[in-house]
Short mmCIF file of C-alpha atoms and ligand atoms in Angstrom, two decimals:
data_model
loop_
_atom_site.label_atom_id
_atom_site.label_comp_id
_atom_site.label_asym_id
_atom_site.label_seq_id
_atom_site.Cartn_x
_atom_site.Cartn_y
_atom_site.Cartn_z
CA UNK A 1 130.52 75.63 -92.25
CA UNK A 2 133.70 77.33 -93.25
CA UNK A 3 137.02 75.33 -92.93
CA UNK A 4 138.53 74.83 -90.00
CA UNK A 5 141.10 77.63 -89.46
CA UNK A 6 144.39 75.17 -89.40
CA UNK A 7 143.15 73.34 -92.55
CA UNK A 8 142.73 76.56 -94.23
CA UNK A 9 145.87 78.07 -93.60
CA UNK A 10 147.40 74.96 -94.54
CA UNK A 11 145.85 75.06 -97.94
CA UNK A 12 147.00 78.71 -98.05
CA UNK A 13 150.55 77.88 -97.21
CA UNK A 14 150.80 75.19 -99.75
CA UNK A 15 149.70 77.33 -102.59
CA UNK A 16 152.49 80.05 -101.65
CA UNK A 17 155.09 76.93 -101.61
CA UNK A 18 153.94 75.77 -104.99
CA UNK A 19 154.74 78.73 -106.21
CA UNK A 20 158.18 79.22 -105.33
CA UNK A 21 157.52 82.21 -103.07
CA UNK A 22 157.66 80.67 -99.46
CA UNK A 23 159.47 82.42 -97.23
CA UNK A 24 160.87 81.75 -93.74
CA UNK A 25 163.26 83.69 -91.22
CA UNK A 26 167.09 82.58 -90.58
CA UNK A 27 168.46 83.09 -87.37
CA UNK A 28 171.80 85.34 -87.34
CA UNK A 29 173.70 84.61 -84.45
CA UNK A 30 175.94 87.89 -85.03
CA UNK A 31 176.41 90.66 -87.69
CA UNK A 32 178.57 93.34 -88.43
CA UNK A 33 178.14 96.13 -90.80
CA UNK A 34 179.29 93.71 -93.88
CA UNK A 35 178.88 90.07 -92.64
CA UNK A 36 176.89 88.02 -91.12
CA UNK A 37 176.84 84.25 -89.15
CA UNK A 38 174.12 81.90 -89.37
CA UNK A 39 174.26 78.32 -88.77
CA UNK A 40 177.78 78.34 -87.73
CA UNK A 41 178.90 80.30 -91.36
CA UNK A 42 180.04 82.97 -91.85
CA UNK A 43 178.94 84.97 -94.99
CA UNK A 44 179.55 88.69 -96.83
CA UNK A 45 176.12 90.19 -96.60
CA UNK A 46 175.15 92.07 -99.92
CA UNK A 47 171.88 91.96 -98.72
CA UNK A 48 171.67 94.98 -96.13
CA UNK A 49 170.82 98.92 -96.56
CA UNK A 50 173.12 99.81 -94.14
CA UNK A 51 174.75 101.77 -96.61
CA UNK A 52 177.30 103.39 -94.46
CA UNK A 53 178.19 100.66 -91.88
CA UNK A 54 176.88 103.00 -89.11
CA UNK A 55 174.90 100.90 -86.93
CA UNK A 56 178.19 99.93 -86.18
CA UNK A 57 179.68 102.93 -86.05
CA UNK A 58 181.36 103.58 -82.24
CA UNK A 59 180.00 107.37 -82.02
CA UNK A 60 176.15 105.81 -83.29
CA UNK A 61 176.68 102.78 -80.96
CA UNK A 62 177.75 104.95 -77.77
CA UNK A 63 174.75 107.65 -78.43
CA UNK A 64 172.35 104.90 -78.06
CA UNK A 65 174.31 103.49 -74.95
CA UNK A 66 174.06 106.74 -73.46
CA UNK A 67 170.34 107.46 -74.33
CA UNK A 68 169.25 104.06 -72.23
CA UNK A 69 171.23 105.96 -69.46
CA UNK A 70 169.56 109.41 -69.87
CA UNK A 71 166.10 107.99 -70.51
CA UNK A 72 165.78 104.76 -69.71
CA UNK A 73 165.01 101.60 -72.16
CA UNK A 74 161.73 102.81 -73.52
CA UNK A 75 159.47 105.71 -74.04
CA UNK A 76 156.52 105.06 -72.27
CA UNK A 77 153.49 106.03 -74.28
CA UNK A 78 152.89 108.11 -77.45
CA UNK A 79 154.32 111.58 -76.98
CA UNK A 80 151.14 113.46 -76.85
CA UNK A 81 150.30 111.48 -73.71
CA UNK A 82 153.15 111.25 -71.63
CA UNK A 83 155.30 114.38 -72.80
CA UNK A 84 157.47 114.75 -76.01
CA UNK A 85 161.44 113.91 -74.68
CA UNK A 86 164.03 116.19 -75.46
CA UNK A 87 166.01 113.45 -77.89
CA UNK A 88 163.03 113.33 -80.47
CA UNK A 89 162.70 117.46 -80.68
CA UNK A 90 166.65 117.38 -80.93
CA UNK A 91 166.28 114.76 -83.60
CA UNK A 92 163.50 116.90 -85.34
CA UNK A 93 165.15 120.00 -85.26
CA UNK A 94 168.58 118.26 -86.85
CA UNK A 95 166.92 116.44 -89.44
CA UNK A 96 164.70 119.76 -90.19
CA UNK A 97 168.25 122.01 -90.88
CA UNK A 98 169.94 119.11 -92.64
CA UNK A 99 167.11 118.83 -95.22
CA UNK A 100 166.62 122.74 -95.53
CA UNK A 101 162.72 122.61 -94.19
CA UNK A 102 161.03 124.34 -91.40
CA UNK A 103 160.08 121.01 -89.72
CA UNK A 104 160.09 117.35 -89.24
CA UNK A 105 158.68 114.94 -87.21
CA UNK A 106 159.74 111.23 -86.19
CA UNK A 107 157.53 108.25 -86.63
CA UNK A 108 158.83 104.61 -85.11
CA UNK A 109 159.50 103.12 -88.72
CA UNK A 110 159.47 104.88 -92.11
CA UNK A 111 156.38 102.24 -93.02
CA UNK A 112 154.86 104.36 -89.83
CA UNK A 113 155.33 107.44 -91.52
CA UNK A 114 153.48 106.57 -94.59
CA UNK A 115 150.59 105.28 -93.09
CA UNK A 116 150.04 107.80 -90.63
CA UNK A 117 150.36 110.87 -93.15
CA UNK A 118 148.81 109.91 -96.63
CA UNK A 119 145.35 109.55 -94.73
CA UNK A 120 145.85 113.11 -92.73
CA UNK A 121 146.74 114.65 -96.03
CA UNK A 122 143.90 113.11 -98.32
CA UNK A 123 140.39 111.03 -98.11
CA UNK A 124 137.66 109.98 -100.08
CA UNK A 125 137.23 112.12 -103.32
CA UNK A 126 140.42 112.63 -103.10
CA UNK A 127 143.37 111.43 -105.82
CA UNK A 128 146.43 109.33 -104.91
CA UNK A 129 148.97 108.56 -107.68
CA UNK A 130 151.77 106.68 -107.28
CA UNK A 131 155.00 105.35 -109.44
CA UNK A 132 153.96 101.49 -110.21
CA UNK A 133 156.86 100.43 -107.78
CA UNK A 134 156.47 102.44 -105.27
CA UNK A 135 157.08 100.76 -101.67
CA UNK A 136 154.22 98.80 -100.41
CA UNK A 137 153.59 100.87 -97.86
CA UNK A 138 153.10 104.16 -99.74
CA UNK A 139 150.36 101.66 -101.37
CA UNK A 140 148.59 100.65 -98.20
CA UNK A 141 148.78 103.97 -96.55
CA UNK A 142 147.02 105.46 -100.05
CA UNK A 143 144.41 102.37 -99.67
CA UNK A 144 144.24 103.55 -96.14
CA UNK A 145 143.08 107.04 -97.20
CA UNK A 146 140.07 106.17 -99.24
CA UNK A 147 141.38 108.16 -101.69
CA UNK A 148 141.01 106.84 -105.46
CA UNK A 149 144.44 105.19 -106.29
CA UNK A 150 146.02 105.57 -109.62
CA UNK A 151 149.65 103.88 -110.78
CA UNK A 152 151.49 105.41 -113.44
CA UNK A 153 153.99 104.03 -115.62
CA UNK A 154 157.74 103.30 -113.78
CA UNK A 155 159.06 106.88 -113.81
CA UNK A 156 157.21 107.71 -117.13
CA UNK A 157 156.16 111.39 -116.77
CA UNK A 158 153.84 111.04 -119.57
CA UNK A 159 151.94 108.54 -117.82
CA UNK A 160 151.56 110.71 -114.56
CA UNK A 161 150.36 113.69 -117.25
CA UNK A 162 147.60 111.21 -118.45
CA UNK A 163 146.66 110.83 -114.83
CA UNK A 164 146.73 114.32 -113.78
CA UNK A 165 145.10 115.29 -116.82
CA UNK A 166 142.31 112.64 -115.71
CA UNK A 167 142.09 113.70 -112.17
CA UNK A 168 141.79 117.67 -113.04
CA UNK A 169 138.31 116.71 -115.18
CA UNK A 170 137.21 114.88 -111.64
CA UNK A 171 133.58 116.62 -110.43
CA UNK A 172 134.48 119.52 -107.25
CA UNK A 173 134.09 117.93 -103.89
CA UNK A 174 133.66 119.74 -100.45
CA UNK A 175 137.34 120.59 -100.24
CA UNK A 176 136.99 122.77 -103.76
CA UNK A 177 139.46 119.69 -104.79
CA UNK A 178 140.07 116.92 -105.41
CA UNK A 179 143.56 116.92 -103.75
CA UNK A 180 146.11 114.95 -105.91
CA UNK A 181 148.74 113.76 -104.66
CA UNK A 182 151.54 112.50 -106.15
CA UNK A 183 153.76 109.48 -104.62
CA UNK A 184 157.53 108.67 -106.02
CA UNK A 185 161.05 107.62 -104.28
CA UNK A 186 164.50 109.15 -104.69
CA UNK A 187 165.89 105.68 -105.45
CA UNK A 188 163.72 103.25 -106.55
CA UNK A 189 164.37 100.25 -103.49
CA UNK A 190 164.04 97.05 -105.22
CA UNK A 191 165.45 98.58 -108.68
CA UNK A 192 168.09 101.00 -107.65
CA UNK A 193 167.37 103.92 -110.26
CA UNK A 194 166.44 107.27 -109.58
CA UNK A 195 162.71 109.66 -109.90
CA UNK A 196 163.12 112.30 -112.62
CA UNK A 197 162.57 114.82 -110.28
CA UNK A 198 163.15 117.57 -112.32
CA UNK A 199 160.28 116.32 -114.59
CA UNK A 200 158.06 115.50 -112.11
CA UNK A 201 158.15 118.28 -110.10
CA UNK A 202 157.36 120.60 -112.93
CA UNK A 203 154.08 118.85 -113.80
CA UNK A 204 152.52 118.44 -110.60
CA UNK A 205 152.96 121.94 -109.80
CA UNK A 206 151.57 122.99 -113.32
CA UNK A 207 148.74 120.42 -112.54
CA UNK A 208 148.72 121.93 -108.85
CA UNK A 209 149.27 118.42 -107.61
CA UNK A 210 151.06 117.92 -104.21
CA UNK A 211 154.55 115.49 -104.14
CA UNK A 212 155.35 113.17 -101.77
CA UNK A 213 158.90 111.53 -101.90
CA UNK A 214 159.44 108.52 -100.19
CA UNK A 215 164.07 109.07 -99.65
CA UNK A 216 164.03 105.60 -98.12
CA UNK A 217 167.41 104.75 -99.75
CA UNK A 218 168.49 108.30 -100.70
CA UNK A 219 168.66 109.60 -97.42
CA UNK A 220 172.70 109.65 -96.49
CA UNK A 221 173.58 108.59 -99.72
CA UNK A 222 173.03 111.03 -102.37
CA UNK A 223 173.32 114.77 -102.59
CA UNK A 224 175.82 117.22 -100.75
CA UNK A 225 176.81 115.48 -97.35
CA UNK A 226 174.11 112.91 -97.95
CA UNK A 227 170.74 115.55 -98.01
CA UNK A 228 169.32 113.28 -100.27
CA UNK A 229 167.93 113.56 -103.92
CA UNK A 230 165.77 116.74 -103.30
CA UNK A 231 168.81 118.56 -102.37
CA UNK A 232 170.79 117.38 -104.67
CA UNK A 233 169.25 118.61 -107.71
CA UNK A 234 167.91 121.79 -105.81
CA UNK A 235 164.11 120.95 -105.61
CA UNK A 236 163.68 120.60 -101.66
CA UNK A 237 161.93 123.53 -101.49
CA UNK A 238 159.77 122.77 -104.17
CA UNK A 239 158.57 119.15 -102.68
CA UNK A 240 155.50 119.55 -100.11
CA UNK A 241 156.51 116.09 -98.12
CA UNK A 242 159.64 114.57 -97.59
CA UNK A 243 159.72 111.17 -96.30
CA UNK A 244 162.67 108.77 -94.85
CA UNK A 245 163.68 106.35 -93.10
CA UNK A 246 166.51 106.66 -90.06
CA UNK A 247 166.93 102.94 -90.49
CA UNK A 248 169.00 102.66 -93.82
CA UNK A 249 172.09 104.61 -94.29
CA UNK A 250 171.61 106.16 -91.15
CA UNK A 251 171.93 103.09 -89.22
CA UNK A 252 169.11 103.45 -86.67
CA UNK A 253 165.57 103.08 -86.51
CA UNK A 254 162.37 105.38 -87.23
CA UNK A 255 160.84 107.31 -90.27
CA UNK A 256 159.99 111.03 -90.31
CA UNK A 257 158.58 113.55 -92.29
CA UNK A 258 160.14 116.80 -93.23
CA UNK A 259 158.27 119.44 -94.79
CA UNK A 260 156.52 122.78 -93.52
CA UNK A 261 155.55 123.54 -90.13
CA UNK A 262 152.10 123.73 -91.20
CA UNK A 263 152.33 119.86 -92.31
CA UNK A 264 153.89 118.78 -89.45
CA UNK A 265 151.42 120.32 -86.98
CA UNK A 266 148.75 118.66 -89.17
CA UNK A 267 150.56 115.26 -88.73
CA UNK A 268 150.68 115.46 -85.10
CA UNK A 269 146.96 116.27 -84.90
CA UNK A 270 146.00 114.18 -87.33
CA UNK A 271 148.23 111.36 -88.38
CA UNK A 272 147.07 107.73 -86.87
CA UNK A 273 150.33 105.91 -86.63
CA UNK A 274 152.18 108.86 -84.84
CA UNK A 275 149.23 109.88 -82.28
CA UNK A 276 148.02 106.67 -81.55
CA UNK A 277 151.40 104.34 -81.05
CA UNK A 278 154.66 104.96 -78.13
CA UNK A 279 157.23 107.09 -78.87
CA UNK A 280 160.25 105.25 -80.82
CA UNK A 281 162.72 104.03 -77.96
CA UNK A 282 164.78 107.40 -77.21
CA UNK A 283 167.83 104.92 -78.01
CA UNK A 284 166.41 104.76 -81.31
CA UNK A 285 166.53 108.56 -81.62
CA UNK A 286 169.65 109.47 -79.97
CA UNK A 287 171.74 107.09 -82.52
CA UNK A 288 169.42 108.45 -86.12
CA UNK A 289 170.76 112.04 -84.09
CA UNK A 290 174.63 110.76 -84.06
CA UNK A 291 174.29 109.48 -87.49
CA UNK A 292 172.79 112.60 -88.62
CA UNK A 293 175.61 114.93 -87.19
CA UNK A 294 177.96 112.35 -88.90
CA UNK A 295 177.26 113.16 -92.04
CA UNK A 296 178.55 116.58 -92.11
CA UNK A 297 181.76 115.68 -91.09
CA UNK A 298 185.20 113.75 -92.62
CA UNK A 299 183.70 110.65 -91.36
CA UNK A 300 180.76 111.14 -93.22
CA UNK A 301 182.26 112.04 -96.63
CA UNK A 302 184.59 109.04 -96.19
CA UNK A 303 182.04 106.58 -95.73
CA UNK A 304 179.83 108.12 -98.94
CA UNK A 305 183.26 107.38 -101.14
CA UNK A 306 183.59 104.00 -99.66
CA UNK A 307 180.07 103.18 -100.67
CA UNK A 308 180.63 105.13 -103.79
CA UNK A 309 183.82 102.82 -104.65
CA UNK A 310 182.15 99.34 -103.48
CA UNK A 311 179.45 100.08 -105.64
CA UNK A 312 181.40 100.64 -109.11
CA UNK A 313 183.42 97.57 -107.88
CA UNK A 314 180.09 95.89 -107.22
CA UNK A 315 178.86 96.41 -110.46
CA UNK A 316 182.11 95.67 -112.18
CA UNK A 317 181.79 92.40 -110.77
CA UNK A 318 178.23 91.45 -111.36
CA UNK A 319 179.23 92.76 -115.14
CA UNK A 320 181.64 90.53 -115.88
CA UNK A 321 179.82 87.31 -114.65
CA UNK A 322 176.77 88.17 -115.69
CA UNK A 323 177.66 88.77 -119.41
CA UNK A 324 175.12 90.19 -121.33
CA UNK A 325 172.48 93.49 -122.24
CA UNK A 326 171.09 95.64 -119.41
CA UNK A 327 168.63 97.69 -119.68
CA UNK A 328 169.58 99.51 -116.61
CA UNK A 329 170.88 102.58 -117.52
CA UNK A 330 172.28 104.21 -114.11
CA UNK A 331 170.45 107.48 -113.19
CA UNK A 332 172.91 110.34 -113.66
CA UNK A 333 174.31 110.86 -110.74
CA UNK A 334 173.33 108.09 -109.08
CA UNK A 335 176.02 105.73 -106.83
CA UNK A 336 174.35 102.33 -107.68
CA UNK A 337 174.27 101.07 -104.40
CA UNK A 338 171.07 98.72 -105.38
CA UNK A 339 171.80 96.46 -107.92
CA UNK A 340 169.37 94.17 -109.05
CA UNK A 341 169.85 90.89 -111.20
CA UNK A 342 166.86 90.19 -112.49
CA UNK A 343 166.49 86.26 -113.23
CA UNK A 344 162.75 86.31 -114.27
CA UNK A 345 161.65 82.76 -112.75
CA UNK A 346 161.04 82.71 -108.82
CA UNK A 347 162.51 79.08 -108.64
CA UNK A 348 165.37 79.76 -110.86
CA UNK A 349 166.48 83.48 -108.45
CA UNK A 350 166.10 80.93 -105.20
CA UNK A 351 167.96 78.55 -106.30
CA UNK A 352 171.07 80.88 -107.37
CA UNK A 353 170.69 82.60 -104.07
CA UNK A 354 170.91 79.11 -102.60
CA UNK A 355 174.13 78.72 -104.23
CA UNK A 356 175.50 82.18 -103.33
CA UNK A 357 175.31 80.88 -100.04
CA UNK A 358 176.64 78.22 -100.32
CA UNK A 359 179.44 79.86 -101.31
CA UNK A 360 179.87 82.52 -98.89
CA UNK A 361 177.77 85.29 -100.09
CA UNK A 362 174.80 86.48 -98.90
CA UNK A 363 172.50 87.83 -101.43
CA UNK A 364 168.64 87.87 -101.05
CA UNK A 365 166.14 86.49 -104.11
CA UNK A 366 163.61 89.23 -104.36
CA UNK A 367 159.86 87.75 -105.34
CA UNK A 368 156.28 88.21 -105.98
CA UNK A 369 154.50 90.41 -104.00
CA UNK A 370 157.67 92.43 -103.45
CA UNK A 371 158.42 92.63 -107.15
CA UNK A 372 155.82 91.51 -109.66
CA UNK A 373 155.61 88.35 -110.74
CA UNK A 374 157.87 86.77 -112.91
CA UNK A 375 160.31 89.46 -112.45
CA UNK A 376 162.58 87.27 -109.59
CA UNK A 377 165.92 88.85 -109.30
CA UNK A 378 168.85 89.05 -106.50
CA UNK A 379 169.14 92.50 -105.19
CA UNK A 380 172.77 92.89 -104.28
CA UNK A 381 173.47 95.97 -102.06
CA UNK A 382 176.73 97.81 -101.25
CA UNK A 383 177.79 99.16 -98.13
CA UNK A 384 180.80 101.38 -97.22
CA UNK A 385 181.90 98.54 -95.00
CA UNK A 386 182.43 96.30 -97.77
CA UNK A 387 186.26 95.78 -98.43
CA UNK A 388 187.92 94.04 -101.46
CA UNK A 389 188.56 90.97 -100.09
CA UNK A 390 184.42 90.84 -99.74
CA UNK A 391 183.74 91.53 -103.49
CA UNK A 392 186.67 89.15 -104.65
CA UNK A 393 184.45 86.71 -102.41
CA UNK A 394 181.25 87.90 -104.31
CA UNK A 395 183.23 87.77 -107.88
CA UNK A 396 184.22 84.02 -106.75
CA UNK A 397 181.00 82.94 -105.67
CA UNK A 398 178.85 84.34 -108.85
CA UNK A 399 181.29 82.73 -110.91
CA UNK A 400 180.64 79.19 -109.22
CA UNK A 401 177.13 80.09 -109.07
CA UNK A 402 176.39 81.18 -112.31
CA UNK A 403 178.16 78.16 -113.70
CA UNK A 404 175.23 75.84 -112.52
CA UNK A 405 172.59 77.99 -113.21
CA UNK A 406 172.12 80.30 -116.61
CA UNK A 407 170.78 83.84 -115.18
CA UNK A 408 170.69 87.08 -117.10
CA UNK A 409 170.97 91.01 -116.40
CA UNK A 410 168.03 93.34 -116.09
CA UNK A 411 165.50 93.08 -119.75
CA UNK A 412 167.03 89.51 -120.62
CA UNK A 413 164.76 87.49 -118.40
CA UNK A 414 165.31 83.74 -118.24
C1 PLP B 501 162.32 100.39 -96.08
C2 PLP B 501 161.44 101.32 -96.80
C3 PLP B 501 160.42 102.00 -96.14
C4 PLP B 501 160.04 101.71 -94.72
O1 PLP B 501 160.99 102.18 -93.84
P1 PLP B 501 161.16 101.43 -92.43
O2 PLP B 501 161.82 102.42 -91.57
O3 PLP B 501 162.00 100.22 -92.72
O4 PLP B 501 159.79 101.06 -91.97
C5 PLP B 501 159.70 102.93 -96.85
N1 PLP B 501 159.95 103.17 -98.15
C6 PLP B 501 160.91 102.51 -98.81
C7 PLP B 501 161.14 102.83 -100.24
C8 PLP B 501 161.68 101.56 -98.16
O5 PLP B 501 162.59 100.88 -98.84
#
């Protein structure tokens, strides 16, 4: 007879507590784009990827207002079923010209998006390769596939020429492949540094690999008026799948793919999570549109130097109190609006995020599975909306912090 199922999952649960890695959800009573009140504090969030402030913004705000209006508070059923509204093809169409492809297509999260088109693109026999910290859903959607899954070495392109090398001696299968596909991120989300993209493009097209890049925390951020990496450095064209989220620095909610028309049609024909789920909430859509046509204007180009300047602040701050070597060299280019402090023991990064509190800042300790084990850190993150009073708070309240507990920068684990 197996264990009853409340014993077992209290056995379960006290094995993830001796570990230091239990987790449970605190109740925000309100938030605005750089604080946040819980328990009757207030705290500076440095926790958030709302890298531009614009879910609050009033023109991202009002376009979701208005969409209830237009459309009502939800989208009935998926949008192969029940018609396709207006909102998400204007979305599409905006997000296809601002990234330079032929088309994109919305999914209701960006996790959505990478389950739903890994599996349409490749199956069994096929080859998946991803970047060892890749997001964890790039990982389930590639275990979702049936596709053999291969990690290569944190953004080492020698590594990924190993694999490919590997993958080209693989036996033929029906499809004359195996496909390979290869699976990175613009900025790296737990880690804050960048995909040689360059690099990595070059191989997998001399391997005659496809690329997937996940722009999770790119998207808005980087490259002219916020295009992202790809555009940045000139390779959009060059990338067969573009993925993001409109839930970041675009202040919304939703994931989409952006890439040829010939992917997308495959995606709505074939991918799971898009065919088989409701539409996002057209409110949802209307405000990733608003943020999207933001970005092209003053407003947008403000906000990027606003994150831009919080960010060298940011890390200005975190240098000075946590003395010491890093080992994280900043991607060129790159605005450093993830900042990780890596602290090494999960007890030890809890505890100092305890204290951060407790002083007024709100910074999250990052753990096993998120980050591998033994690898704890607080991931501070910078948002346009933070002002100088709010990293004079943060300088205040590492200093007090730090003074209890002895924590380190990146590659000087405690
Ligand atoms: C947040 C995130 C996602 C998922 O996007 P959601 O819209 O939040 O579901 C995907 N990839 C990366 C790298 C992310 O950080």
């Amino acid at each position: 007879m197996p264990e009853p199922f409340e014993e077992t999952l209290r056995q379960r649960l006290e094995a993830v507590r001796a570990q230091g890695l239990w987790r449970s959800l605190r109740p925000v009573d309100h938030r605005s784009a750089s604080t946040l009140e819980t328990g009757g504090h207030r705290l500076v969030s440095f926790a958030g990827n709302d890298y531009l402030g614009l879910s609050q913004h009033p023109a991202v705000m009002e376009a979701a207002v208005r969409a209830v209006h237009d459309w009502g508070a939800g989208s009935a059923a998926s949008r192969l079923i029940c018609g396709s509204l207006a909102v998400h093809h204007r979305l599409e169409e905006t997000l296809a010209g601002f990234l330079g492809t032929e088309a994109a297509l919305g999914f209701t999260t960006g996790h959505a998006a990478a389950t739903g088109t890994i599996p349409a693109l490749v199956g069994p026999g096929d080859v998946v390769i991803v970047d060892r910290l890749v997001h964890a859903c790039c990982v389930d959607a590639a275990r979702l596939s049936g596709a053999k899954l291969r990690v290569f070495r944190h953004n080492d392109l020698d590594d990924l020429e190993r694999i490919l090398g590997w993958a080209s001696r693989l036996p033929r299968n029906a499809s004359g492949g195996p496909r390979v596909l290869v699976v990175t991120e613009g900025v790296f989300s737990m880690d804050g540094d960048s995909a040689p993209l360059a690099g990595l493009v070059e191989l997998k097209e001399r391997h005659g690999a496809w690329l997937m890049l996940d722009e999770a925390h790119s998207t808005g951020v980087l490259g002219p008026e916020g295009r992202g990496l790809a555009a940045q450095l000139g390779l959009g064209g060059r990338i067969e799948v573009r993925m993001g989220t409109l839930g970041k620095a675009l202040g919304a909610s939703g994931g989409f793919i952006a890439g040829s028309r010939a992917l997308i049609d495959l995606l709505v024909n074939r991918a799971r999570s898009f065919i088989f789920s409701t539409a996002p909430v057209p409110a949802a859509a209307a405000a990733a549109l608003a943020a999207l046509e933001l970005m092209t204007t003053r407003d947008g180009e403000e906000a990027r130097a606003r994150l831009r300047s919080a960010s060298a602040t940011g890390a200005g701050v975190v240098a000075r109190t946590f003395p010491g070597p890093s080992d994280s060299v900043p991607s060129e280019g790159s605005v450093g609006h993830i900042l990780p402090v890596i602290v090494g023991d999960e007890t030890a990064a809890v505890a100092l995020a305890d204290r951060l509190r407790a002083a007024g800042a709100w910074v999250p300790a990052i753990r096993h599975p998120t980050v591998a084990r033994g690898s704890a850190r607080l991931r501070l993150t910078f948002s346009a909306a933070h002002t100088e009073a709010d990293l004079d708070l943060l300088e205040q309240a590492l200093i007090r912090a730090c003074l209890q507990t002895p924590a380190h920068r990146s590659g000087d684990a405690a």
